[in-house]
Amino acid sequence: MAYSEKVLDHYNNPRNVGSLDKADPNVGTGMVGAPECGDVMKLQVKVNPETGVIEDAKFKTFGCGSAIASSSLATEMLKGKTVDEALAIKNTELVNELSLPPVKIHCSVLAEDAIKAAIADYKKKQSVATPAAAPTLA
Amino acid sequence: MSHPCWQCGAFFNALFCDSCRAIQRPPDNYYELFGLPRQLALDEQDLERRFYALSRRLHPDLFTRRSEREKQFSTDATALLNDGYRVLRDPVRRAEYVLKQAGFPIGEQGTRDVPPDLLEEVFELNLALEELKGGDHSVEPTLHQARAHFESLLREIDQELAGAFRDYDATGEREVLARIRAILNRRKYISNLVNEVRVALQRAA
């Protein structure tokens, strides 16, 4: 099966490969995997806590070309979006943009899951870090 | 299970008519074909005996002078028997088969079935593999260790699977099937990794 031009482009020149400091309270990390193909994907976002805007996004994916392209494109889309806008990103957008064939749709689902997991991690860290959420119940 | 024989109308409950001995259309279920209850825990020696016994009775060579219909049934049954044996004798494929029959999609499940700790470990292992492929042999001891660890994990999973098989046979609950699917997903993930590490270490050697 041939990959589309866009998949090849992201595969050969992946954007935003790397990692952000996991311990940073403004960084959310999403780690997801697909048992059926053995793919594992780490996607991180760095959020400006003042504005709620994603300032940086990094990923590292071990998997097929479509999984790499999906996560690479996802990091591009994430930058400049607010956390809520990021949560609205659907895997179908990745499918359309990359012209993924039906057998590779699960790769885009994985990328969407990674976004959601990263944002959830960020939110969790924020709620713990906020003084208001400190355990006042005794 | 019994059906009327296509030839003489009498009822039979096996692959051959009780009355006229004609071979019947083979059932499309492996368990039924092997005359076994739908149990996940199987005695593999018993399975093998059944396989050879049925092979001898169903072999197309025995039907060369019979009707087209009987020839066809014999060919179909033999093909099914071979497929069925391949599936049933392997605990993982057997479980996948039973899950599929019960309407469980396998492999369509996303991230939820892989525990986060494991993902983390898998990710680290992939990083080490990448370094090895890049020519960094200093990661080899790490990889040997990881391989031993994942292989022992695999053995644990197989025991867990056997336990879940017994639970399912005792209760027949779908909940147990869901658990089995989660175990299978985990197993596949890890066995893929073990293979990858094996290949990478062989290449590096």
mmCIF file of N, CA and C in Angstrom, chain A:
data_model
loop_
_atom_site.group_PDB
_atom_site.id
_atom_site.type_symbol
_atom_site.label_atom_id
_atom_site.label_comp_id
_atom_site.label_asym_id
_atom_site.label_seq_id
_atom_site.Cartn_x
_atom_site.Cartn_y
_atom_site.Cartn_z
ATOM 1 N N MET A 1 0.847 -1.201 0.000
ATOM 2 C CA MET A 1 0.000 0.000 0.000
ATOM 3 C C MET A 1 0.882 1.252 0.000
ATOM 4 N N ALA A 2 0.555 2.171 -0.847
ATOM 5 C CA ALA A 2 1.378 3.380 -0.966
ATOM 6 C C ALA A 2 0.911 4.435 0.030
ATOM 7 N N TYR A 3 1.857 5.110 0.613
ATOM 8 C CA TYR A 3 1.533 6.218 1.494
ATOM 9 C C TYR A 3 1.273 7.474 0.668
ATOM 10 N N SER A 4 0.429 8.348 1.189
ATOM 11 C CA SER A 4 0.170 9.604 0.483
ATOM 12 C C SER A 4 1.394 10.510 0.601
ATOM 13 N N GLU A 5 1.455 11.502 -0.273
ATOM 14 C CA GLU A 5 2.561 12.477 -0.259
ATOM 15 C C GLU A 5 2.729 13.092 1.124
ATOM 16 N N LYS A 6 1.591 13.456 1.718
ATOM 17 C CA LYS A 6 1.645 14.158 3.004
ATOM 18 C C LYS A 6 2.161 13.257 4.112
ATOM 19 N N VAL A 7 1.762 11.989 4.063
ATOM 20 C CA VAL A 7 2.271 11.055 5.068
ATOM 21 C C VAL A 7 3.792 10.933 4.912
ATOM 22 N N LEU A 8 4.233 10.777 3.668
ATOM 23 C CA LEU A 8 5.666 10.649 3.421
ATOM 24 C C LEU A 8 6.425 11.880 3.884
ATOM 25 N N ASP A 9 5.832 13.037 3.634
ATOM 26 C CA ASP A 9 6.467 14.283 4.043
ATOM 27 C C ASP A 9 6.669 14.321 5.559
ATOM 28 N N HIS A 10 5.605 13.978 6.297
ATOM 29 C CA HIS A 10 5.725 13.993 7.760
ATOM 30 C C HIS A 10 6.639 12.881 8.254
ATOM 31 N N TYR A 11 6.632 11.773 7.524
ATOM 32 C CA TYR A 11 7.465 10.643 7.928
ATOM 33 C C TYR A 11 8.948 10.974 7.726
ATOM 34 N N ASN A 12 9.251 11.576 6.589
ATOM 35 C CA ASN A 12 10.646 11.907 6.292
ATOM 36 C C ASN A 12 11.138 13.144 7.035
ATOM 37 N N ASN A 13 10.245 14.098 7.241
ATOM 38 C CA ASN A 13 10.609 15.305 8.002
ATOM 39 C C ASN A 13 9.625 15.519 9.139
ATOM 40 N N PRO A 14 9.667 14.646 10.125
ATOM 41 C CA PRO A 14 8.696 14.800 11.206
ATOM 42 C C PRO A 14 8.893 16.128 11.930
ATOM 43 N N ARG A 15 7.797 16.807 12.247
ATOM 44 C CA ARG A 15 7.861 18.086 12.946
ATOM 45 C C ARG A 15 7.820 17.837 14.455
ATOM 46 N N ASN A 16 8.541 18.638 15.162
ATOM 47 C CA ASN A 16 8.415 18.654 16.625
ATOM 48 C C ASN A 16 8.732 17.330 17.309
ATOM 49 N N VAL A 17 9.734 16.629 16.804
ATOM 50 C CA VAL A 17 10.149 15.413 17.505
ATOM 51 C C VAL A 17 10.974 15.821 18.721
ATOM 52 N N GLY A 18 10.733 15.164 19.823
ATOM 53 C CA GLY A 18 11.519 15.464 21.012
ATOM 54 C C GLY A 18 10.690 15.318 22.257
ATOM 55 N N SER A 19 11.193 15.886 23.334
ATOM 56 C CA SER A 19 10.405 15.788 24.559
ATOM 57 C C SER A 19 10.518 17.063 25.369
ATOM 58 N N LEU A 20 9.516 17.267 26.201
ATOM 59 C CA LEU A 20 9.476 18.418 27.102
ATOM 60 C C LEU A 20 9.658 17.892 28.527
ATOM 61 N N ASP A 21 9.964 18.781 29.426
ATOM 62 C CA ASP A 21 10.200 18.365 30.813
ATOM 63 C C ASP A 21 8.911 17.844 31.441
ATOM 64 N N LYS A 22 8.941 16.561 31.727
ATOM 65 C CA LYS A 22 7.754 15.905 32.259
ATOM 66 C C LYS A 22 7.336 16.459 33.620
ATOM 67 N N ALA A 23 8.332 16.960 34.352
ATOM 68 C CA ALA A 23 8.063 17.424 35.720
ATOM 69 C C ALA A 23 7.474 18.841 35.747
ATOM 70 N N ASP A 24 7.567 19.544 34.638
ATOM 71 C CA ASP A 24 7.033 20.912 34.564
ATOM 72 C C ASP A 24 5.509 20.882 34.736
ATOM 73 N N PRO A 25 4.973 21.665 35.697
ATOM 74 C CA PRO A 25 3.519 21.632 35.912
ATOM 75 C C PRO A 25 2.716 22.133 34.706
ATOM 76 N N ASN A 26 3.382 22.873 33.812
ATOM 77 C CA ASN A 26 2.674 23.376 32.630
ATOM 78 C C ASN A 26 2.779 22.437 31.427
ATOM 79 N N VAL A 27 3.425 21.305 31.648
ATOM 80 C CA VAL A 27 3.566 20.325 30.568
ATOM 81 C C VAL A 27 2.630 19.138 30.829
ATOM 82 N N GLY A 28 1.879 18.796 29.805
ATOM 83 C CA GLY A 28 1.025 17.607 29.897
ATOM 84 C C GLY A 28 1.591 16.525 29.006
ATOM 85 N N THR A 29 1.657 15.294 29.530
ATOM 86 C CA THR A 29 2.228 14.190 28.762
ATOM 87 C C THR A 29 1.170 13.123 28.500
ATOM 88 N N GLY A 30 1.059 12.746 27.260
ATOM 89 C CA GLY A 30 0.128 11.667 26.907
ATOM 90 C C GLY A 30 0.907 10.517 26.313
ATOM 91 N N MET A 31 0.749 9.357 26.913
ATOM 92 C CA MET A 31 1.446 8.165 26.397
ATOM 93 C C MET A 31 0.370 7.156 26.035
ATOM 94 N N VAL A 32 0.315 6.790 24.784
ATOM 95 C CA VAL A 32 -0.701 5.828 24.355
ATOM 96 C C VAL A 32 -0.061 4.750 23.481
ATOM 97 N N GLY A 33 -0.749 3.637 23.391
ATOM 98 C CA GLY A 33 -0.213 2.542 22.597
ATOM 99 C C GLY A 33 -1.328 1.736 21.968
ATOM 100 N N ALA A 34 -1.010 1.092 20.873
ATOM 101 C CA ALA A 34 -1.971 0.234 20.196
ATOM 102 C C ALA A 34 -1.439 -1.193 20.214
ATOM 103 N N PRO A 35 -2.030 -2.039 21.048
ATOM 104 C CA PRO A 35 -1.523 -3.398 21.177
ATOM 105 C C PRO A 35 -1.526 -4.147 19.849
ATOM 106 N N GLU A 36 -2.497 -3.864 18.999
ATOM 107 C CA GLU A 36 -2.608 -4.650 17.760
ATOM 108 C C GLU A 36 -1.426 -4.453 16.818
ATOM 109 N N CYS A 37 -0.816 -3.248 16.834
ATOM 110 C CA CYS A 37 0.316 -3.056 15.926
ATOM 111 C C CYS A 37 1.603 -2.738 16.678
ATOM 112 N N GLY A 38 1.523 -2.654 18.013
ATOM 113 C CA GLY A 38 2.744 -2.434 18.784
ATOM 114 C C GLY A 38 3.212 -0.990 18.790
ATOM 115 N N ASP A 39 2.407 -0.103 18.230
ATOM 116 C CA ASP A 39 2.797 1.307 18.212
ATOM 117 C C ASP A 39 2.761 1.892 19.618
ATOM 118 N N VAL A 40 3.694 2.786 19.870
ATOM 119 C CA VAL A 40 3.618 3.541 21.116
ATOM 120 C C VAL A 40 3.943 4.993 20.797
ATOM 121 N N MET A 41 3.154 5.877 21.374
ATOM 122 C CA MET A 41 3.195 7.283 21.004
ATOM 123 C C MET A 41 3.235 8.144 22.258
ATOM 124 N N LYS A 42 4.217 9.048 22.300
ATOM 125 C CA LYS A 42 4.257 9.995 23.419
ATOM 126 C C LYS A 42 4.056 11.385 22.841
ATOM 127 N N LEU A 43 3.096 12.094 23.388
ATOM 128 C CA LEU A 43 2.816 13.445 22.904
ATOM 129 C C LEU A 43 2.747 14.383 24.110
ATOM 130 N N GLN A 44 3.447 15.501 23.997
ATOM 131 C CA GLN A 44 3.480 16.438 25.116
ATOM 132 C C GLN A 44 3.078 17.833 24.664
ATOM 133 N N VAL A 45 2.403 18.542 25.549
ATOM 134 C CA VAL A 45 2.056 19.941 25.271
ATOM 135 C C VAL A 45 2.562 20.816 26.414
ATOM 136 N N LYS A 46 2.990 22.004 26.060
ATOM 137 C CA LYS A 46 3.367 22.988 27.084
ATOM 138 C C LYS A 46 2.368 24.128 26.976
ATOM 139 N N VAL A 47 1.665 24.374 28.076
ATOM 140 C CA VAL A 47 0.577 25.343 28.063
ATOM 141 C C VAL A 47 0.990 26.588 28.834
ATOM 142 N N ASN A 48 0.626 27.730 28.286
ATOM 143 C CA ASN A 48 0.798 28.975 29.026
ATOM 144 C C ASN A 48 -0.342 29.053 30.042
ATOM 145 N N PRO A 49 -0.031 29.003 31.337
ATOM 146 C CA PRO A 49 -1.105 28.919 32.333
ATOM 147 C C PRO A 49 -1.967 30.182 32.374
ATOM 148 N N GLU A 50 -1.413 31.311 31.927
ATOM 149 C CA GLU A 50 -2.159 32.580 31.936
ATOM 150 C C GLU A 50 -3.262 32.556 30.875
ATOM 151 N N THR A 51 -2.862 32.149 29.677
ATOM 152 C CA THR A 51 -3.788 32.244 28.542
ATOM 153 C C THR A 51 -4.472 30.924 28.199
ATOM 154 N N GLY A 52 -3.924 29.832 28.689
ATOM 155 C CA GLY A 52 -4.476 28.525 28.337
ATOM 156 C C GLY A 52 -4.144 28.116 26.914
ATOM 157 N N VAL A 53 -3.163 28.822 26.322
ATOM 158 C CA VAL A 53 -2.783 28.511 24.941
ATOM 159 C C VAL A 53 -1.581 27.556 24.927
ATOM 160 N N ILE A 54 -1.618 26.607 24.017
ATOM 161 C CA ILE A 54 -0.522 25.650 23.890
ATOM 162 C C ILE A 54 0.630 26.320 23.144
ATOM 163 N N GLU A 55 1.740 26.454 23.836
ATOM 164 C CA GLU A 55 2.874 27.167 23.257
ATOM 165 C C GLU A 55 3.817 26.239 22.516
ATOM 166 N N ASP A 56 3.884 25.022 22.986
ATOM 167 C CA ASP A 56 4.802 24.087 22.344
ATOM 168 C C ASP A 56 4.206 22.680 22.408
ATOM 169 N N ALA A 57 4.570 21.882 21.441
ATOM 170 C CA ALA A 57 4.114 20.488 21.421
ATOM 171 C C ALA A 57 5.230 19.637 20.839
ATOM 172 N N LYS A 58 5.462 18.490 21.468
ATOM 173 C CA LYS A 58 6.509 17.572 21.006
ATOM 174 C C LYS A 58 5.948 16.161 20.980
ATOM 175 N N PHE A 59 6.554 15.354 20.148
ATOM 176 C CA PHE A 59 6.119 13.960 20.147
ATOM 177 C C PHE A 59 7.293 13.042 19.837
ATOM 178 N N LYS A 60 7.089 11.792 20.201
ATOM 179 C CA LYS A 60 8.020 10.736 19.788
ATOM 180 C C LYS A 60 7.154 9.505 19.601
ATOM 181 N N THR A 61 7.167 8.958 18.405
ATOM 182 C CA THR A 61 6.326 7.812 18.102
ATOM 183 C C THR A 61 7.159 6.673 17.557
ATOM 184 N N PHE A 62 6.943 5.491 18.116
ATOM 185 C CA PHE A 62 7.515 4.283 17.543
ATOM 186 C C PHE A 62 6.375 3.553 16.859
ATOM 187 N N GLY A 63 6.432 3.469 15.547
ATOM 188 C CA GLY A 63 5.342 2.806 14.849
ATOM 189 C C GLY A 63 5.449 3.011 13.367
ATOM 190 N N CYS A 64 4.337 2.777 12.686
ATOM 191 C CA CYS A 64 4.351 2.848 11.231
ATOM 192 C C CYS A 64 4.341 4.302 10.763
ATOM 193 N N GLY A 65 4.524 4.494 9.479
ATOM 194 C CA GLY A 65 4.546 5.823 8.891
ATOM 195 C C GLY A 65 3.300 6.632 9.200
ATOM 196 N N SER A 66 2.156 5.988 9.155
ATOM 197 C CA SER A 66 0.915 6.719 9.394
ATOM 198 C C SER A 66 0.808 7.185 10.838
ATOM 199 N N ALA A 67 1.316 6.383 11.753
ATOM 200 C CA ALA A 67 1.269 6.768 13.164
ATOM 201 C C ALA A 67 2.213 7.945 13.403
ATOM 202 N N ILE A 68 3.368 7.901 12.776
ATOM 203 C CA ILE A 68 4.325 9.001 12.914
ATOM 204 C C ILE A 68 3.749 10.269 12.290
ATOM 205 N N ALA A 69 3.199 10.137 11.080
ATOM 206 C CA ALA A 69 2.624 11.303 10.406
ATOM 207 C C ALA A 69 1.455 11.874 11.204
ATOM 208 N N SER A 70 0.604 11.003 11.747
ATOM 209 C CA SER A 70 -0.559 11.483 12.513
ATOM 210 C C SER A 70 -0.115 12.283 13.721
ATOM 211 N N SER A 71 0.905 11.780 14.438
ATOM 212 C CA SER A 71 1.314 12.499 15.638
ATOM 213 C C SER A 71 2.099 13.764 15.275
ATOM 214 N N SER A 72 2.859 13.694 14.189
ATOM 215 C CA SER A 72 3.600 14.869 13.746
ATOM 216 C C SER A 72 2.623 15.989 13.378
ATOM 217 N N LEU A 73 1.624 15.641 12.590
ATOM 218 C CA LEU A 73 0.610 16.633 12.208
ATOM 219 C C LEU A 73 -0.139 17.141 13.440
ATOM 220 N N ALA A 74 -0.430 16.239 14.363
ATOM 221 C CA ALA A 74 -1.154 16.642 15.573
ATOM 222 C C ALA A 74 -0.387 17.723 16.334
ATOM 223 N N THR A 75 0.924 17.573 16.462
ATOM 224 C CA THR A 75 1.694 18.587 17.196
ATOM 225 C C THR A 75 1.640 19.926 16.469
ATOM 226 N N GLU A 76 1.653 19.880 15.130
ATOM 227 C CA GLU A 76 1.547 21.124 14.362
ATOM 228 C C GLU A 76 0.220 21.810 14.618
ATOM 229 N N MET A 77 -0.837 21.008 14.639
ATOM 230 C CA MET A 77 -2.164 21.575 14.836
ATOM 231 C C MET A 77 -2.342 22.137 16.247
ATOM 232 N N LEU A 78 -1.666 21.512 17.201
ATOM 233 C CA LEU A 78 -1.864 21.894 18.602
ATOM 234 C C LEU A 78 -1.310 23.281 18.926
ATOM 235 N N LYS A 79 -0.187 23.611 18.320
ATOM 236 C CA LYS A 79 0.469 24.873 18.661
ATOM 237 C C LYS A 79 -0.442 26.059 18.366
ATOM 238 N N GLY A 80 -0.605 26.930 19.372
ATOM 239 C CA GLY A 80 -1.432 28.116 19.194
ATOM 240 C C GLY A 80 -2.888 27.900 19.547
ATOM 241 N N LYS A 81 -3.260 26.648 19.770
ATOM 242 C CA LYS A 81 -4.650 26.388 20.156
ATOM 243 C C LYS A 81 -4.801 26.466 21.673
ATOM 244 N N THR A 82 -6.015 26.798 22.134
ATOM 245 C CA THR A 82 -6.270 26.721 23.564
ATOM 246 C C THR A 82 -6.493 25.250 23.909
ATOM 247 N N VAL A 83 -6.438 24.986 25.197
ATOM 248 C CA VAL A 83 -6.637 23.613 25.664
ATOM 249 C C VAL A 83 -7.991 23.073 25.193
ATOM 250 N N ASP A 84 -9.016 23.907 25.276
ATOM 251 C CA ASP A 84 -10.339 23.441 24.869
ATOM 252 C C ASP A 84 -10.423 23.190 23.370
ATOM 253 N N GLU A 85 -9.779 24.084 22.616
ATOM 254 C CA GLU A 85 -9.754 23.874 21.157
ATOM 255 C C GLU A 85 -9.020 22.572 20.824
ATOM 256 N N ALA A 86 -7.977 22.305 21.588
ATOM 257 C CA ALA A 86 -7.190 21.092 21.348
ATOM 258 C C ALA A 86 -8.041 19.847 21.577
ATOM 259 N N LEU A 87 -8.876 19.920 22.607
ATOM 260 C CA LEU A 87 -9.723 18.764 22.908
ATOM 261 C C LEU A 87 -10.740 18.519 21.805
ATOM 262 N N ALA A 88 -11.021 19.556 21.025
ATOM 263 C CA ALA A 88 -12.022 19.429 19.961
ATOM 264 C C ALA A 88 -11.433 18.809 18.690
ATOM 265 N N ILE A 89 -10.121 18.642 18.651
ATOM 266 C CA ILE A 89 -9.502 18.051 17.452
ATOM 267 C C ILE A 89 -9.974 16.607 17.306
ATOM 268 N N LYS A 90 -10.452 16.299 16.110
ATOM 269 C CA LYS A 90 -10.972 14.949 15.860
ATOM 270 C C LYS A 90 -10.024 14.188 14.945
ATOM 271 N N ASN A 91 -10.006 12.899 15.129
ATOM 272 C CA ASN A 91 -9.110 12.083 14.298
ATOM 273 C C ASN A 91 -9.437 12.217 12.816
ATOM 274 N N THR A 92 -10.712 12.515 12.512
ATOM 275 C CA THR A 92 -11.104 12.644 11.099
ATOM 276 C C THR A 92 -10.357 13.784 10.412
ATOM 277 N N GLU A 93 -10.006 14.824 11.181
ATOM 278 C CA GLU A 93 -9.228 15.919 10.592
ATOM 279 C C GLU A 93 -7.866 15.406 10.149
ATOM 280 N N LEU A 94 -7.282 14.553 10.956
ATOM 281 C CA LEU A 94 -5.975 13.979 10.599
ATOM 282 C C LEU A 94 -6.120 13.059 9.395
ATOM 283 N N VAL A 95 -7.199 12.275 9.398
ATOM 284 C CA VAL A 95 -7.444 11.345 8.290
ATOM 285 C C VAL A 95 -7.548 12.115 6.979
ATOM 286 N N ASN A 96 -8.330 13.207 7.005
ATOM 287 C CA ASN A 96 -8.536 13.982 5.777
ATOM 288 C C ASN A 96 -7.261 14.664 5.327
ATOM 289 N N GLU A 97 -6.583 15.268 6.276
ATOM 290 C CA GLU A 97 -5.377 16.011 5.934
ATOM 291 C C GLU A 97 -4.302 15.083 5.349
ATOM 292 N N LEU A 98 -4.195 13.879 5.903
ATOM 293 C CA LEU A 98 -3.136 12.958 5.479
ATOM 294 C C LEU A 98 -3.616 11.951 4.434
ATOM 295 N N SER A 99 -4.896 12.025 4.088
ATOM 296 C CA SER A 99 -5.501 11.045 3.171
ATOM 297 C C SER A 99 -5.186 9.613 3.612
ATOM 298 N N LEU A 100 -5.462 9.330 4.866
ATOM 299 C CA LEU A 100 -5.183 7.981 5.383
ATOM 300 C C LEU A 100 -6.212 6.995 4.846
ATOM 301 N N PRO A 101 -5.751 5.820 4.413
ATOM 302 C CA PRO A 101 -6.700 4.789 3.979
ATOM 303 C C PRO A 101 -7.400 4.163 5.188
ATOM 304 N N PRO A 102 -8.543 3.510 4.967
ATOM 305 C CA PRO A 102 -9.309 2.941 6.096
ATOM 306 C C PRO A 102 -8.475 2.082 7.049
ATOM 307 N N VAL A 103 -7.527 1.303 6.517
ATOM 308 C CA VAL A 103 -6.762 0.420 7.411
ATOM 309 C C VAL A 103 -5.820 1.187 8.331
ATOM 310 N N LYS A 104 -5.629 2.479 8.046
ATOM 311 C CA LYS A 104 -4.711 3.264 8.878
ATOM 312 C C LYS A 104 -5.439 4.284 9.761
ATOM 313 N N ILE A 105 -6.759 4.191 9.775
ATOM 314 C CA ILE A 105 -7.522 5.155 10.572
ATOM 315 C C ILE A 105 -7.190 5.023 12.053
ATOM 316 N N HIS A 106 -6.896 3.796 12.486
ATOM 317 C CA HIS A 106 -6.595 3.612 13.911
ATOM 318 C C HIS A 106 -5.372 4.429 14.343
ATOM 319 N N CYS A 107 -4.475 4.728 13.395
ATOM 320 C CA CYS A 107 -3.305 5.550 13.723
ATOM 321 C C CYS A 107 -3.748 6.962 14.120
ATOM 322 N N SER A 108 -4.742 7.464 13.403
ATOM 323 C CA SER A 108 -5.224 8.807 13.723
ATOM 324 C C SER A 108 -5.989 8.802 15.043
ATOM 325 N N VAL A 109 -6.673 7.683 15.303
ATOM 326 C CA VAL A 109 -7.380 7.557 16.583
ATOM 327 C C VAL A 109 -6.369 7.588 17.729
ATOM 328 N N LEU A 110 -5.265 6.927 17.504
ATOM 329 C CA LEU A 110 -4.202 6.886 18.512
ATOM 330 C C LEU A 110 -3.692 8.310 18.794
ATOM 331 N N ALA A 111 -3.513 9.093 17.721
ATOM 332 C CA ALA A 111 -3.040 10.465 17.890
ATOM 333 C C ALA A 111 -4.073 11.303 18.651
ATOM 334 N N GLU A 112 -5.350 11.105 18.328
ATOM 335 C CA GLU A 112 -6.388 11.842 19.058
ATOM 336 C C GLU A 112 -6.372 11.443 20.532
ATOM 337 N N ASP A 113 -6.226 10.157 20.795
ATOM 338 C CA ASP A 113 -6.140 9.684 22.183
ATOM 339 C C ASP A 113 -4.935 10.308 22.891
ATOM 340 N N ALA A 114 -3.834 10.444 22.154
ATOM 341 C CA ALA A 114 -2.618 11.007 22.749
ATOM 342 C C ALA A 114 -2.848 12.473 23.132
ATOM 343 N N ILE A 115 -3.523 13.217 22.261
ATOM 344 C CA ILE A 115 -3.843 14.623 22.572
ATOM 345 C C ILE A 115 -4.677 14.675 23.846
ATOM 346 N N LYS A 116 -5.735 13.863 23.873
ATOM 347 C CA LYS A 116 -6.646 13.876 25.024
ATOM 348 C C LYS A 116 -5.896 13.500 26.306
ATOM 349 N N ALA A 117 -5.008 12.506 26.185
ATOM 350 C CA ALA A 117 -4.262 12.061 27.362
ATOM 351 C C ALA A 117 -3.310 13.156 27.846
ATOM 352 N N ALA A 118 -2.687 13.871 26.893
ATOM 353 C CA ALA A 118 -1.757 14.932 27.269
ATOM 354 C C ALA A 118 -2.496 16.069 27.970
ATOM 355 N N ILE A 119 -3.633 16.444 27.426
ATOM 356 C CA ILE A 119 -4.424 17.527 28.031
ATOM 357 C C ILE A 119 -4.937 17.100 29.409
ATOM 358 N N ALA A 120 -5.379 15.860 29.496
ATOM 359 C CA ALA A 120 -5.883 15.364 30.786
ATOM 360 C C ALA A 120 -4.772 15.409 31.833
ATOM 361 N N ASP A 121 -3.563 15.044 31.408
ATOM 362 C CA ASP A 121 -2.424 15.064 32.329
ATOM 363 C C ASP A 121 -2.134 16.498 32.772
ATOM 364 N N TYR A 122 -2.194 17.419 31.812
ATOM 365 C CA TYR A 122 -1.961 18.836 32.133
ATOM 366 C C TYR A 122 -3.003 19.316 33.141
ATOM 367 N N LYS A 123 -4.258 19.018 32.872
ATOM 368 C CA LYS A 123 -5.339 19.478 33.758
ATOM 369 C C LYS A 123 -5.199 18.891 35.161
ATOM 370 N N LYS A 124 -4.797 17.637 35.202
ATOM 371 C CA LYS A 124 -4.628 16.967 36.485
ATOM 372 C C LYS A 124 -3.530 17.669 37.295
ATOM 373 N N LYS A 125 -2.430 17.956 36.598
ATOM 374 C CA LYS A 125 -1.328 18.643 37.275
ATOM 375 C C LYS A 125 -1.775 20.008 37.770
ATOM 376 N N GLN A 126 -2.540 20.728 36.960
ATOM 377 C CA GLN A 126 -2.986 22.064 37.318
ATOM 378 C C GLN A 126 -3.906 22.021 38.534
ATOM 379 N N SER A 127 -4.801 21.043 38.575
ATOM 380 C CA SER A 127 -5.745 20.986 39.686
ATOM 381 C C SER A 127 -5.020 20.639 40.982
ATOM 382 N N VAL A 128 -3.962 19.868 40.860
ATOM 383 C CA VAL A 128 -3.170 19.551 42.056
ATOM 384 C C VAL A 128 -2.361 20.767 42.484
ATOM 385 N N ALA A 129 -1.858 21.507 41.457
ATOM 386 C CA ALA A 129 -0.985 22.638 41.755
ATOM 387 C C ALA A 129 -1.755 23.842 42.299
ATOM 388 N N THR A 130 -3.037 23.949 41.916
ATOM 389 C CA THR A 130 -3.815 25.105 42.367
ATOM 390 C C THR A 130 -4.064 25.026 43.868
ATOM 391 N N PRO A 131 -3.809 26.109 44.580
ATOM 392 C CA PRO A 131 -4.007 26.087 46.029
ATOM 393 C C PRO A 131 -5.466 25.809 46.406
ATOM 394 N N ALA A 132 -6.398 26.268 45.562
ATOM 395 C CA ALA A 132 -7.819 26.099 45.861
ATOM 396 C C ALA A 132 -8.186 24.623 45.994
ATOM 397 N N ALA A 133 -7.425 23.795 45.288
ATOM 398 C CA ALA A 133 -7.752 22.377 45.310
ATOM 399 C C ALA A 133 -7.017 21.638 46.422
ATOM 400 N N ALA A 134 -6.290 22.406 47.231
ATOM 401 C CA ALA A 134 -5.566 21.776 48.328
ATOM 402 C C ALA A 134 -6.563 21.115 49.275
ATOM 403 N N PRO A 135 -6.161 20.007 49.865
ATOM 404 C CA PRO A 135 -7.120 19.287 50.717
ATOM 405 C C PRO A 135 -7.469 20.095 51.973
ATOM 406 N N THR A 136 -8.635 20.706 51.952
ATOM 407 C CA THR A 136 -9.078 21.483 53.109
ATOM 408 C C THR A 136 -10.049 20.674 53.958
ATOM 409 N N LEU A 137 -10.562 19.601 53.370
ATOM 410 C CA LEU A 137 -11.485 18.763 54.130
ATOM 411 C C LEU A 137 -10.697 17.944 55.142
ATOM 412 N N ALA A 138 -11.204 17.874 56.313
ATOM 413 C CA ALA A 138 -10.505 17.087 57.321
ATOM 414 C C ALA A 138 -11.488 16.119 57.981
#
